[in-house]
Tab-separated table of C-alpha atoms in Angstrom:
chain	number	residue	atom	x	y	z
A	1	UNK	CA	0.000	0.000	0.000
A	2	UNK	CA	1.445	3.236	-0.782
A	3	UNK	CA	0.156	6.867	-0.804
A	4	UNK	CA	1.463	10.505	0.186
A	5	UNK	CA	1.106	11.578	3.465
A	6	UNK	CA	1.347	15.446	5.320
A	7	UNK	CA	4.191	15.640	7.845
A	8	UNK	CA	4.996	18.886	9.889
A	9	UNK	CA	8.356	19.758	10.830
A	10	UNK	CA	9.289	21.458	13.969
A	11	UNK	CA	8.948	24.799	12.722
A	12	UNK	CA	5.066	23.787	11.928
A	13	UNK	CA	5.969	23.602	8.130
A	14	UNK	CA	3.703	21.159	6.497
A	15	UNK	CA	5.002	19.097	3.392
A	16	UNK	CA	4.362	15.675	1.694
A	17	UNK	CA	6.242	12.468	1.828
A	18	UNK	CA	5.192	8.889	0.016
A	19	UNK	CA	4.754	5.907	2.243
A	20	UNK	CA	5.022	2.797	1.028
A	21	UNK	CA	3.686	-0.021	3.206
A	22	UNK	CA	4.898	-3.402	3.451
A	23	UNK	CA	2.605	-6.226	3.063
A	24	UNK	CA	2.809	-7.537	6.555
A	25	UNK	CA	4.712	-6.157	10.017
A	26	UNK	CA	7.390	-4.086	9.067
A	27	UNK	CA	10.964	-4.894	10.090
A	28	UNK	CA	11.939	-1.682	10.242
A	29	UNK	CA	11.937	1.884	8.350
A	30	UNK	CA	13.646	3.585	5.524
A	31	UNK	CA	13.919	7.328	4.953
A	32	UNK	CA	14.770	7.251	1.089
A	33	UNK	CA	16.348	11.256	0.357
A	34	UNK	CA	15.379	12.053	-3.473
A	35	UNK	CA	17.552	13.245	-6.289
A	36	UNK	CA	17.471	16.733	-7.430
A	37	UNK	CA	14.508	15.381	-9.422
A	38	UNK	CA	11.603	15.670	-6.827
A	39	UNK	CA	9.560	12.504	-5.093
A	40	UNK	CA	9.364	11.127	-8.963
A	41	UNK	CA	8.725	7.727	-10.626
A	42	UNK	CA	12.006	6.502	-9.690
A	43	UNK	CA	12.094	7.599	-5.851
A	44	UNK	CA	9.161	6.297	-5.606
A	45	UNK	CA	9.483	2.885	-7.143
A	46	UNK	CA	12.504	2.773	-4.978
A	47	UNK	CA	10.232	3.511	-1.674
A	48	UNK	CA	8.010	0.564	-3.236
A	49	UNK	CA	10.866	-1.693	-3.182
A	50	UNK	CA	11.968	-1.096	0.520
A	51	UNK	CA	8.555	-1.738	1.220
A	52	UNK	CA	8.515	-5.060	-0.861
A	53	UNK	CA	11.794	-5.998	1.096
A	54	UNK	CA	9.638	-5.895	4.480
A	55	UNK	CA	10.438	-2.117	5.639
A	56	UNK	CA	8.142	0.876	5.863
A	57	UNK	CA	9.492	3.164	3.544
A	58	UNK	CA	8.962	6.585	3.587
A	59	UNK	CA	10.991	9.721	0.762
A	60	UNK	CA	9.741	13.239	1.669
A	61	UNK	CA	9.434	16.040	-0.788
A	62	UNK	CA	12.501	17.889	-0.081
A	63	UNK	CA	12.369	20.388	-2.525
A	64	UNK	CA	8.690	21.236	-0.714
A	65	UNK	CA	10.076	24.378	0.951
A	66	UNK	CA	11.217	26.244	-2.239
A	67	UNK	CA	8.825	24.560	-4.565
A	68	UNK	CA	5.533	22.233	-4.144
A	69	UNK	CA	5.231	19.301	-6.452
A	70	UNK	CA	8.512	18.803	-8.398
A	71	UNK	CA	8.184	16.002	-10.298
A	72	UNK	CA	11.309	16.047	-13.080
A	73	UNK	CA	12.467	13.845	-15.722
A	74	UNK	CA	16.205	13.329	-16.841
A	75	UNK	CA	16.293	15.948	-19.615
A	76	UNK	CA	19.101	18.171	-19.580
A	77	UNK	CA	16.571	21.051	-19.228
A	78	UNK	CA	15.322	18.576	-16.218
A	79	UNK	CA	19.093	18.440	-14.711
A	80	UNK	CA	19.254	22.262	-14.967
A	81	UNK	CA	15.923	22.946	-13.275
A	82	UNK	CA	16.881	20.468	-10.272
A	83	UNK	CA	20.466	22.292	-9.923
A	84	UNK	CA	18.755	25.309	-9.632
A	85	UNK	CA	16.116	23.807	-6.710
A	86	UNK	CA	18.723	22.194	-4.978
A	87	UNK	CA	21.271	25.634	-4.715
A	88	UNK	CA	17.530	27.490	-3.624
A	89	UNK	CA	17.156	24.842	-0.431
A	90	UNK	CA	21.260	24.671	0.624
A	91	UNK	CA	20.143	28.462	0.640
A	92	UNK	CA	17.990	28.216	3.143
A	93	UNK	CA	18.620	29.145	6.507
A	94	UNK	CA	19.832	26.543	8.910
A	95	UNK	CA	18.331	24.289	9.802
A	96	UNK	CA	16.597	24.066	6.381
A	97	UNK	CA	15.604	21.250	5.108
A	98	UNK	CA	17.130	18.827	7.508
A	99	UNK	CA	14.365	19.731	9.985
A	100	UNK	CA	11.724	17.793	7.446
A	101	UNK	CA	14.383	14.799	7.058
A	102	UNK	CA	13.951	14.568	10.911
A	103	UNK	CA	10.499	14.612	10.947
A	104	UNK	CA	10.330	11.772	8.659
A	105	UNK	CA	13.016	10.070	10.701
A	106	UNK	CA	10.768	10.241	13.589
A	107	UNK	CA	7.054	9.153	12.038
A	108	UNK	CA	9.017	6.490	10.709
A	109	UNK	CA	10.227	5.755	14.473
A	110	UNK	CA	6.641	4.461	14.703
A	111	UNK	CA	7.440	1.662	13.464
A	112	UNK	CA	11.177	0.545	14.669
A	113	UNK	CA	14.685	1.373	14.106
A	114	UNK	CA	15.088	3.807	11.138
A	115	UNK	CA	17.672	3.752	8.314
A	116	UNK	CA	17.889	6.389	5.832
A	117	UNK	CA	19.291	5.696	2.185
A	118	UNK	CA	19.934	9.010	-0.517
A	119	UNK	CA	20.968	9.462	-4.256
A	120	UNK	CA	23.151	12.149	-5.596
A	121	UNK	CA	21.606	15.378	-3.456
A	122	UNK	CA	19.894	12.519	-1.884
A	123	UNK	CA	23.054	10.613	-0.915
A	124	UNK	CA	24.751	14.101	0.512
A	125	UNK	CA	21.446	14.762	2.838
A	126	UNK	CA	21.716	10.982	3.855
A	127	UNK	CA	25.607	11.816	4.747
A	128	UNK	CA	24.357	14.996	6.881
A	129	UNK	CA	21.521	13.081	8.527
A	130	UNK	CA	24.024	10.556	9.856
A	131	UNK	CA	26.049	13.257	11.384
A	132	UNK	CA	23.536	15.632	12.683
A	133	UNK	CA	19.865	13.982	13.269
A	134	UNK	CA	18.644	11.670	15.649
A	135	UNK	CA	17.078	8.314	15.686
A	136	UNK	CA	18.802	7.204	12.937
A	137	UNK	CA	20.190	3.632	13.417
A	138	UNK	CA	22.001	3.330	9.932
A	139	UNK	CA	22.730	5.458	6.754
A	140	UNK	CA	23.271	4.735	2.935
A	141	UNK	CA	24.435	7.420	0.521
A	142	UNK	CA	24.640	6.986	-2.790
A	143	UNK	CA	27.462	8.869	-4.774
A	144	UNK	CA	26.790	11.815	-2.544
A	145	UNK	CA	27.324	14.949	-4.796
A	146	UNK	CA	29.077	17.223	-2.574
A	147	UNK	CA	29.742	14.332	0.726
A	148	UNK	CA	33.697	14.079	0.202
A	149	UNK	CA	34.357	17.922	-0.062
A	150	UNK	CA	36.553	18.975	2.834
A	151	UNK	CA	33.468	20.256	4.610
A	152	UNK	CA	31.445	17.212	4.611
A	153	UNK	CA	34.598	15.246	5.489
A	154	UNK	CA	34.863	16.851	9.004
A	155	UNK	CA	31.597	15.704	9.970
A	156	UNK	CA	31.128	12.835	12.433
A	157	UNK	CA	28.150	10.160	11.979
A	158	UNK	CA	26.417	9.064	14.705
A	159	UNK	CA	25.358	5.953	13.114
A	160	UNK	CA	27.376	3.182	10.970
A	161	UNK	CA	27.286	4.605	7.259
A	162	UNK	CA	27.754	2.283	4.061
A	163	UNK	CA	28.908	4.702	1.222
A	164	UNK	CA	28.668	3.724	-2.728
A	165	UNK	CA	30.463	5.379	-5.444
A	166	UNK	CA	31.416	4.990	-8.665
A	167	UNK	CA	34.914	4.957	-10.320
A	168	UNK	CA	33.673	6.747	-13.541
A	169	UNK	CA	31.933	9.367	-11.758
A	170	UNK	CA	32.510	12.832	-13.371
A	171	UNK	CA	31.390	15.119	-10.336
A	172	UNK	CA	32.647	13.101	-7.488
A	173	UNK	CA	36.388	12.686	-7.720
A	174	UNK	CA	38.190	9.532	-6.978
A	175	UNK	CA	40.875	11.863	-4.614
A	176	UNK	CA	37.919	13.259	-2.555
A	177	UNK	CA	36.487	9.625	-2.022
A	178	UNK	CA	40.145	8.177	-0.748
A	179	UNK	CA	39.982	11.149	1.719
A	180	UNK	CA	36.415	10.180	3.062
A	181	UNK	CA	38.017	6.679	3.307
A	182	UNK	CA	41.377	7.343	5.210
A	183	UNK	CA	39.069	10.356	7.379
A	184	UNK	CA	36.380	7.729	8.570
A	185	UNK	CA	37.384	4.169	8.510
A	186	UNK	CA	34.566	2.996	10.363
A	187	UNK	CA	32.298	4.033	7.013
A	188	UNK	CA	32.271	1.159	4.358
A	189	UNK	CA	33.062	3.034	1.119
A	190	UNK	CA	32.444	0.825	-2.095
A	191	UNK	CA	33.153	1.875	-5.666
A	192	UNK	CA	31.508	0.373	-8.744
A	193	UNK	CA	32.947	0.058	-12.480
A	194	UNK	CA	29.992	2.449	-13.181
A	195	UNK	CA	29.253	6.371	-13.745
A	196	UNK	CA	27.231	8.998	-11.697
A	197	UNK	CA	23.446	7.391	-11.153
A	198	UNK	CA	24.254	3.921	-11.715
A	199	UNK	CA	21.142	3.102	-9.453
A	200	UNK	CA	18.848	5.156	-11.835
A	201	UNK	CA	17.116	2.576	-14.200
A	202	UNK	CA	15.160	5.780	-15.890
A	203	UNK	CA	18.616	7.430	-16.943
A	204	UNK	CA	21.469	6.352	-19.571
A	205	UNK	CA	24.004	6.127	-16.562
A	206	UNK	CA	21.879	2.443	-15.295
A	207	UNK	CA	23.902	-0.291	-14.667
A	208	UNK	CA	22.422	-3.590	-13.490
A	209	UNK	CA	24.994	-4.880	-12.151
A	210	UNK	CA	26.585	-2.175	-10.263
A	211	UNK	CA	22.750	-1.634	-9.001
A	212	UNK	CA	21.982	-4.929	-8.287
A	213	UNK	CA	25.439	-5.496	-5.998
A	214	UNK	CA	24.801	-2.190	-4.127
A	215	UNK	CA	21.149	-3.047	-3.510
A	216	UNK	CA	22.186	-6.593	-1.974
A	217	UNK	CA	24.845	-5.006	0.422
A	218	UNK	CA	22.461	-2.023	1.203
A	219	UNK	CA	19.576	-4.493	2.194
A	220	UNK	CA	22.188	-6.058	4.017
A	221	UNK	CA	23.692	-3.553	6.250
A	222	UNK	CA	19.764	-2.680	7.003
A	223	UNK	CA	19.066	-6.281	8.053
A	224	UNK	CA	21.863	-6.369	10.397
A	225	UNK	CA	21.798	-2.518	11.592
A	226	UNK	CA	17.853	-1.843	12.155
A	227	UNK	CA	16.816	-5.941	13.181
């Protein structure tokens, strides 16, 4: 069963988030952090598969504070539209965004230990979450534009973090992921023979068997970290 739902952060902002249900108890909940493309098919479809897997899943509409309903494709016109809503929340004043990401963290709490998985912008949030939320018992980003800048680096998470990248990835240097290795050796970095949104099968940069290996060790590290 899935459908949107309204959440309210803690500075009474109301936005939407899609819950998908699994069939029977959950084991558990994951927060799944969009692209720069909004709560689309894809995020959504991902959400459904969580749920499938036995986990309430739940991927709020971060983009809901600069701009209701963004739903984009893969376009370049797409790309540019999503850079330009992603630069418009990081502009926001702290604690932006990251004040709905706990809200979902903690309607998820509902129903058990909570694990929160990103892609791209997604996968950067996820990174941040780790470090700076609460209630989170394990994180997943996904080539995390932005996570191994020197910034993001000095950050401490709270919670055991599994990190994928890929060695073909034009925006996320190879040199920036060594340093988020040798900085935190207690994250389990992973690269892929694969480019920037391998996970994506609505986008040219799919691979299936990049995705398919990173989906096994994700669902994984969530069966041992939120059991």
């Amino acid at each position: 069963m899935a459908h949107f739902i309204e959440l309210t952060a803690a500075d009474g902002f109301r936005f939407p988030a899609y819950e998908a249900r699994p069939a029977g108890p959950a084991k558990g909940a994951v927060v799944v952090l969009q692209e720069i493309f909004g709560v689309n098919a894809h995020i959504r479809a991902v959400a459904d598969g969580f749920a499938a897997d036995g986990y309430l899943a739940l991927a709020p509409a971060t983009f809901h504070r600069v701009k209701p309903g963004v739903e984009l494709a893969y376009t370049p016109e797409d790309i540019a539209a999503g850079v330009a809503l992603k630069a418009a929340v990081e502009a926001l004043p702290v604690p932006g965004v990251m004040q709905d990401i706990q809200a979902a963290i903690d309607y998820a709490a509902k129903t058990g230990k909570v694990g929160v998985v990103g892609y791209c912008w997604g996968g950067l949030l996820a990174w941040r979450a780790a470090c700076a939320l609460s209630g989170l018992s394990a994180a997943v980003p996904y080539y995390g534009g932005g996570m191994t800048s020197a910034l993001e680096i000095a950050r401490t998470p709270k919670c055991p973090v599994l990190a994928h990248f890929a060695n073909q990835d034009q925006s996320i240097p190879l040199a920036g992921v060594e340093a988020l290795r040798q900085a935190h050796a207690e994250v389990d970095v992973h690269l892929y023979e694969a480019t920037h949104g391998f996970n994506c099968d609505h986008r040219g940069a799919y691979d299936a068997t990049a995705a398919a290996l990173a989906r096994e060790r994700t669902l994984a590290f969530f069966a041992r970290h939120l059991s």
